[in-house]
Amino acid sequence: MEENDESEIIEHHDDEEMEKRRNHAHSFLESVTSSEKDGHSSTQSSHRLLAYSDALIAIIATVMILPVAHTKFQNNEELKESIQSLLTTKVSVYLMTFLIVTVAWAAHVRLFQVISHTDDTLALLNLACMMLITFLPYTFSLMATFPDNVVGMVFFCACVIVIGLIQSSIVLYGFRHPFLLNDHIQMSENPAYYKQHILKVIMKVPIMCIFAIIFSFIFFQLSYVILAIVIFLPYISQSLKWIRNKAIGGQVEDDADHVLFYTYHPSEPLSKERVEAFTDGVYAIVATLLILDICEDNVPNPSVVNKEFNGSLIAALQDYGPEYLAYFGSFATVGLLWFVHHSLFLYVTKATRLMGLFNTFSLAFVGGLPLAYQLTNEFPRGSRNELEAVQISCVIIFFAGLFQLAIWIVALFNERETLHPYVRYGGQEHTFMLAKLSLYPCVALGTFLLTCVLSQFSAPIFHIMEIGVPFAFLLLRLLVRVALTLLKWLFGLVRPDVDRILVVEDDPQLPINDIVA
Amino acid sequence: MEENDESEIIEHHDDEEMEKRRNHAHSFLESVTSSEKDGHSSTQSSHRLLAYSDALIAIIATVMILPVAHTKFQNNEELKESIQSLLTTKVSVYLMTFLIVTVAWAAHVRLFQVISHTDDTLALLNLACMMLITFLPYTFSLMATFPDNVVGMVFFCACVIVIGLIQSSIVLYGFRHPFLLNDHIQMSENPAYYKQHILKVIMKVPIMCIFAIIFSFIFFQLSYVILAIVIFLPYISQSLKWIRNKAIGGQVEDDADHVLFYTYHPSEPLSKERVEAFTDGVYAIVATLLILDICEDNVPNPSVVNKEFNGSLIAALQDYGPEYLAYFGSFATVGLLWFVHHSLFLYVTKATRLMGLFNTFSLAFVGGLPLAYQLTNEFPRGSRNELEAVQISCVIIFFAGLFQLAIWIVALFNERETLHPYVRYGGQEHTFMLAKLSLYPCVALGTFLLTCVLSQFSAPIFHIMEIGVPFAFLLLRLLVRVALTLLKWLFGLVRPDVDRILVVEDDPQLPINDIVA
């Protein structure tokens, strides 16, 4: 058979040569080469499998915003009360679901940092796992709607247990076929130790869920406590550890602790590629949430147009005006927040867990944006409802932007490991990155304060902000340079030593002329 | 400044060394290295920008299935009539929108095969372009709902014109900053020729749309003809060319013709990576379509549960049973079709335009699956409606699978250019790939025929099929081997020369034991 293969290769030698010259054969070569080497013809690079999983999980994470977004407000009722009743159930369900799905996603990322190649069986097992993860939000919202009923809890825990079992079988399958594992474990002297450790970590959650089910029949409150521990312990412990490390000052590398929580690989943080893929998925679905509704609901009925508007389609469409405005506004804001994230992650070399946590928080707020924008355009001009809707939008934008800024600030604490030199302290892109990241929080804060003062003009102020921000981004390099020159000139008169920091920005190579031209 | 940079590099030399050893720094290095070389600090790899665009366009392409999926059927009315009324408007609007968005996507792919790097300005321009592309389905459905009204046509054409203008400015910006262009054009002696040619191709569509707007005021029917030409000409001309080439037999490389339609690069087909990303996006959104509805609508109201079901949540949830079944059924089918696509594209080295066309057709049918599955479980057992719903599901699955098979068959005609040796005629994975690709069409055809004969048992037959197919995929390697051995044994008795073809499959390296174990 080996010879048979070789003769085939010689036969098609010319073609192979041709193929290799093509640019786009690259990913293909990557995906098949390793399997050819080992002789395992069914082994595949897991890249596309993971991209598909990320897209699925991103959609599912944001799905619980739909019941919130589709809540209809009566114009005559006070928005504040509606918002408060929403806050108690739907918004908290949305936020909790988002975090739960993110935890499931993080576990999936860890798992496939161990399993670096897939074959057909693993791909099918992964699809089964995905099917159950996509069902999690529904079981959770059942649980939230019927907090006193055992059924919701049992469904939710059963889902988590089955997911755990499937993930364990993926691990077992992987360790039976070591060529699927990553190099680090493949080369290690004691893979059995890894196997045991990983299985222990994965099965911890399902086992706690079994206890939660048992307690739900005996002592109900306790099962909620167990679930809360399961979901938030990794986050809390991580935050505490980070704060402790900062307080002590020393970089205590506590591997033993690392090993205890999810991190199968002590040295390896969340895969940056997958953080990006998941983030892209969330931004993509959030950006299009409003157009989904518009396409479904805002095509007027021909008979209605004939009856009510004398056949004038334009008159009928004018009714929907605010919704188009909401769509374009939210698309632009989500798109620009994505753009800021994209710019930041170009210079991030490693995404630590805390950075991942802040990214999750930022995404959770981004998910609320379409809702906020829809509210902003729904109420009569100058009403108190409108003012509050505008302010809620500003708060959401502020926090979404602030957590993005927080990612960078956390990264700066460990800049040697996490950031490219360009955006570190004194790097040539440092100030520009700061401007990019702080533009939205500053603008949102400014708009919020302005609407407090000039509450009658809240909507016009908000719309001016919507229109202005894209141009601000387009001209940001110019603005930063102008601001720096001004600062330099001002401070230069007082303290000439500021020059040293600012001169880094004065790179004539900076393609500022690209933007001005 | 150059020196300043160098001293910085020496300063952080240790860190750089460390960073280079990390696995996940790869994508980062790729994205920044080239910019460091040229000294354009703002130049970026366009990978993530394109992935995000693909996700957005994939969601938008499938969005018009929502109005179809949310059409409510009355149980007492005949399904056939409902389906017919649907077919005339909503389904055709869905299919047309899907094709239109796909054309816009293809244009976007071509454009960014010319522009291989981005900077901030290009990213923002691209976002503006995306915003208008996501608005296309809505304007088209306006046009379809009010075919006699000028407004829909004008809106649609205006969208297309603005998209064209933005794309032209992207090209102009790219040619002003040649380091953003791909190597081929950067190295070419006459980039001005390329620029002119690309602009001509891009602006052709907007210019035709301007004519369509003008004619819509004078002679209405003509403007539709113009639009039809704009949308379908590339497809039709490509199909005709391929058929002509096959009929003549010779591989006539008509570059002149290639240059005329969208292909900026005569030799370069659609980027395989982007075909995959777009396909993943469509499969991901289609797979989760039903759970979006379930999360929103199927959480029972506590007061209703107390009143109607005496507080029994399980009794209330049993009402939704068919919808859960529909969800799991459609998720599994969409997931497995994705799996087949994934398996095929692992061995595809180049996606020609005809392969891309068949991929689009396959995806358009996949988009209808959730609807079909929902219908299947909506009608009373044994009714004529149920039978027809089951048969419609079978037809959709059949065509979705058949077009996937068609991709491979088309690829086999040019196998030297488009396929990896493993899946060419006589390759060791050839038969297995054939089995994978033909499993769904065969099963769907079989189910359809069975339901015709045993029409009373249509639902049970369909459910057995749903449950059986995933296992068939899991055991496919085993099944193929058994079938081949049987065939060999049967034919071996008659014609011993068949052995030569079949022996290729008998590779002991085939990891069949992986699956059986």
mmCIF file of N, CA, C and O in Angstrom, chain B residues 77-111:
data_model
loop_
_atom_site.group_PDB
_atom_site.id
_atom_site.type_symbol
_atom_site.label_atom_id
_atom_site.label_comp_id
_atom_site.label_asym_id
_atom_site.label_seq_id
_atom_site.Cartn_x
_atom_site.Cartn_y
_atom_site.Cartn_z
ATOM 1 N N GLU B 77 -56.996 23.814 8.042
ATOM 2 C CA GLU B 77 -56.858 24.109 6.613
ATOM 3 C C GLU B 77 -55.864 23.137 5.973
ATOM 4 O O GLU B 77 -54.978 22.597 6.632
ATOM 5 N N GLU B 78 -56.061 22.921 4.724
ATOM 6 C CA GLU B 78 -55.196 21.993 4.015
ATOM 7 C C GLU B 78 -53.794 22.585 3.885
ATOM 8 O O GLU B 78 -53.635 23.736 3.493
ATOM 9 N N LEU B 79 -52.789 21.772 4.219
ATOM 10 C CA LEU B 79 -51.418 22.262 4.141
ATOM 11 C C LEU B 79 -51.062 22.655 2.714
ATOM 12 O O LEU B 79 -50.365 23.622 2.473
ATOM 13 N N LYS B 80 -51.600 21.871 1.776
ATOM 14 C CA LYS B 80 -51.211 22.090 0.401
ATOM 15 C C LYS B 80 -51.481 23.533 -0.033
ATOM 16 O O LYS B 80 -50.642 24.165 -0.661
ATOM 17 N N GLU B 81 -52.645 24.036 0.331
ATOM 18 C CA GLU B 81 -52.962 25.407 -0.055
ATOM 19 C C GLU B 81 -52.033 26.412 0.611
ATOM 20 O O GLU B 81 -51.560 27.343 -0.011
ATOM 21 N N SER B 82 -51.785 26.188 1.926
ATOM 22 C CA SER B 82 -50.883 27.085 2.639
ATOM 23 C C SER B 82 -49.523 27.105 1.964
ATOM 24 O O SER B 82 -48.953 28.155 1.708
ATOM 25 N N ILE B 83 -49.037 25.910 1.695
ATOM 26 C CA ILE B 83 -47.718 25.820 1.086
ATOM 27 C C ILE B 83 -47.710 26.519 -0.259
ATOM 28 O O ILE B 83 -46.745 27.219 -0.601
ATOM 29 N N GLN B 84 -48.799 26.362 -0.993
ATOM 30 C CA GLN B 84 -48.828 27.008 -2.307
ATOM 31 C C GLN B 84 -48.813 28.521 -2.189
ATOM 32 O O GLN B 84 -48.101 29.201 -2.921
ATOM 33 N N SER B 85 -49.586 29.042 -1.217
ATOM 34 C CA SER B 85 -49.596 30.495 -1.070
ATOM 35 C C SER B 85 -48.250 30.997 -0.566
ATOM 36 O O SER B 85 -47.801 32.082 -0.917
ATOM 37 N N LEU B 86 -47.610 30.154 0.270
ATOM 38 C CA LEU B 86 -46.259 30.506 0.722
ATOM 39 C C LEU B 86 -45.308 30.542 -0.454
ATOM 40 O O LEU B 86 -44.506 31.463 -0.606
ATOM 41 N N LEU B 87 -45.386 29.471 -1.258
ATOM 42 C CA LEU B 87 -44.438 29.329 -2.356
ATOM 43 C C LEU B 87 -44.452 30.548 -3.248
ATOM 44 O O LEU B 87 -43.398 31.010 -3.692
ATOM 45 N N THR B 88 -45.644 31.079 -3.495
ATOM 46 C CA THR B 88 -45.740 32.188 -4.441
ATOM 47 C C THR B 88 -45.020 33.430 -3.934
ATOM 48 O O THR B 88 -44.447 34.172 -4.709
ATOM 49 N N THR B 89 -45.045 33.682 -2.631
ATOM 50 C CA THR B 89 -44.408 34.914 -2.166
ATOM 51 C C THR B 89 -43.202 34.654 -1.264
ATOM 52 O O THR B 89 -42.054 34.847 -1.680
ATOM 53 N N LYS B 90 -43.453 34.167 -0.046
ATOM 54 C CA LYS B 90 -42.394 34.173 0.942
ATOM 55 C C LYS B 90 -41.201 33.293 0.582
ATOM 56 O O LYS B 90 -40.051 33.712 0.734
ATOM 57 N N VAL B 91 -41.496 32.065 0.119
ATOM 58 C CA VAL B 91 -40.376 31.170 -0.190
ATOM 59 C C VAL B 91 -39.558 31.717 -1.346
ATOM 60 O O VAL B 91 -38.323 31.697 -1.313
ATOM 61 N N SER B 92 -40.268 32.250 -2.368
ATOM 62 C CA SER B 92 -39.506 32.775 -3.497
ATOM 63 C C SER B 92 -38.717 34.029 -3.082
ATOM 64 O O SER B 92 -37.594 34.227 -3.540
ATOM 65 N N VAL B 93 -39.320 34.840 -2.194
ATOM 66 C CA VAL B 93 -38.570 35.996 -1.683
ATOM 67 C C VAL B 93 -37.331 35.517 -0.931
ATOM 68 O O VAL B 93 -36.233 36.054 -1.094
ATOM 69 N N TYR B 94 -37.514 34.463 -0.115
ATOM 70 C CA TYR B 94 -36.362 33.913 0.614
ATOM 71 C C TYR B 94 -35.264 33.473 -0.341
ATOM 72 O O TYR B 94 -34.093 33.853 -0.178
ATOM 73 N N LEU B 95 -35.655 32.675 -1.346
ATOM 74 C CA LEU B 95 -34.632 32.140 -2.262
ATOM 75 C C LEU B 95 -33.938 33.268 -3.029
ATOM 76 O O LEU B 95 -32.710 33.266 -3.174
ATOM 77 N N MET B 96 -34.739 34.234 -3.511
ATOM 78 C CA MET B 96 -34.150 35.342 -4.258
ATOM 79 C C MET B 96 -33.198 36.149 -3.373
ATOM 80 O O MET B 96 -32.103 36.510 -3.797
ATOM 81 N N THR B 97 -33.656 36.439 -2.138
ATOM 82 C CA THR B 97 -32.795 37.203 -1.239
ATOM 83 C C THR B 97 -31.493 36.466 -0.998
ATOM 84 O O THR B 97 -30.413 37.059 -0.996
ATOM 85 N N PHE B 98 -31.622 35.149 -0.780
ATOM 86 C CA PHE B 98 -30.424 34.349 -0.535
ATOM 87 C C PHE B 98 -29.438 34.500 -1.700
ATOM 88 O O PHE B 98 -28.247 34.741 -1.487
ATOM 89 N N LEU B 99 -29.955 34.400 -2.935
ATOM 90 C CA LEU B 99 -29.067 34.506 -4.098
ATOM 91 C C LEU B 99 -28.478 35.908 -4.220
ATOM 92 O O LEU B 99 -27.289 36.069 -4.504
ATOM 93 N N ILE B 100 -29.310 36.934 -3.962
ATOM 94 C CA ILE B 100 -28.822 38.311 -4.075
ATOM 95 C C ILE B 100 -27.697 38.565 -3.071
ATOM 96 O O ILE B 100 -26.644 39.101 -3.413
ATOM 97 N N VAL B 101 -27.946 38.143 -1.813
ATOM 98 C CA VAL B 101 -26.926 38.359 -0.796
ATOM 99 C C VAL B 101 -25.665 37.575 -1.147
ATOM 100 O O VAL B 101 -24.544 38.041 -0.935
ATOM 101 N N THR B 102 -25.853 36.377 -1.717
ATOM 102 C CA THR B 102 -24.688 35.592 -2.113
ATOM 103 C C THR B 102 -23.888 36.297 -3.204
ATOM 104 O O THR B 102 -22.662 36.249 -3.202
ATOM 105 N N VAL B 103 -24.596 36.950 -4.126
ATOM 106 C CA VAL B 103 -23.894 37.707 -5.170
ATOM 107 C C VAL B 103 -23.081 38.840 -4.520
ATOM 108 O O VAL B 103 -21.906 39.059 -4.854
ATOM 109 N N ALA B 104 -23.710 39.544 -3.553
ATOM 110 C CA ALA B 104 -22.995 40.623 -2.858
ATOM 111 C C ALA B 104 -21.782 40.070 -2.114
ATOM 112 O O ALA B 104 -20.708 40.677 -2.101
ATOM 113 N N TRP B 105 -21.962 38.880 -1.512
ATOM 114 C CA TRP B 105 -20.858 38.249 -0.792
ATOM 115 C C TRP B 105 -19.722 37.908 -1.756
ATOM 116 O O TRP B 105 -18.543 38.151 -1.463
ATOM 117 N N ALA B 106 -20.089 37.339 -2.914
ATOM 118 C CA ALA B 106 -19.062 36.961 -3.892
ATOM 119 C C ALA B 106 -18.278 38.198 -4.331
ATOM 120 O O ALA B 106 -17.043 38.151 -4.457
ATOM 121 N N ALA B 107 -18.999 39.318 -4.533
ATOM 122 C CA ALA B 107 -18.317 40.555 -4.922
ATOM 123 C C ALA B 107 -17.352 40.987 -3.817
ATOM 124 O O ALA B 107 -16.239 41.445 -4.096
ATOM 125 N N HIS B 108 -17.784 40.819 -2.575
ATOM 126 C CA HIS B 108 -16.940 41.176 -1.434
ATOM 127 C C HIS B 108 -15.696 40.291 -1.395
ATOM 128 O O HIS B 108 -14.584 40.773 -1.130
ATOM 129 N N VAL B 109 -15.878 39.000 -1.668
ATOM 130 C CA VAL B 109 -14.732 38.079 -1.695
ATOM 131 C C VAL B 109 -13.728 38.524 -2.746
ATOM 132 O O VAL B 109 -12.531 38.630 -2.487
ATOM 133 N N ARG B 110 -14.248 38.795 -3.964
ATOM 134 C CA ARG B 110 -13.361 39.250 -5.055
ATOM 135 C C ARG B 110 -12.597 40.501 -4.638
ATOM 136 O O ARG B 110 -11.404 40.620 -4.852
ATOM 137 N N LEU B 111 -13.326 41.434 -4.054
ATOM 138 C CA LEU B 111 -12.715 42.716 -3.685
ATOM 139 C C LEU B 111 -11.544 42.491 -2.739
ATOM 140 O O LEU B 111 -10.457 43.043 -2.927
#
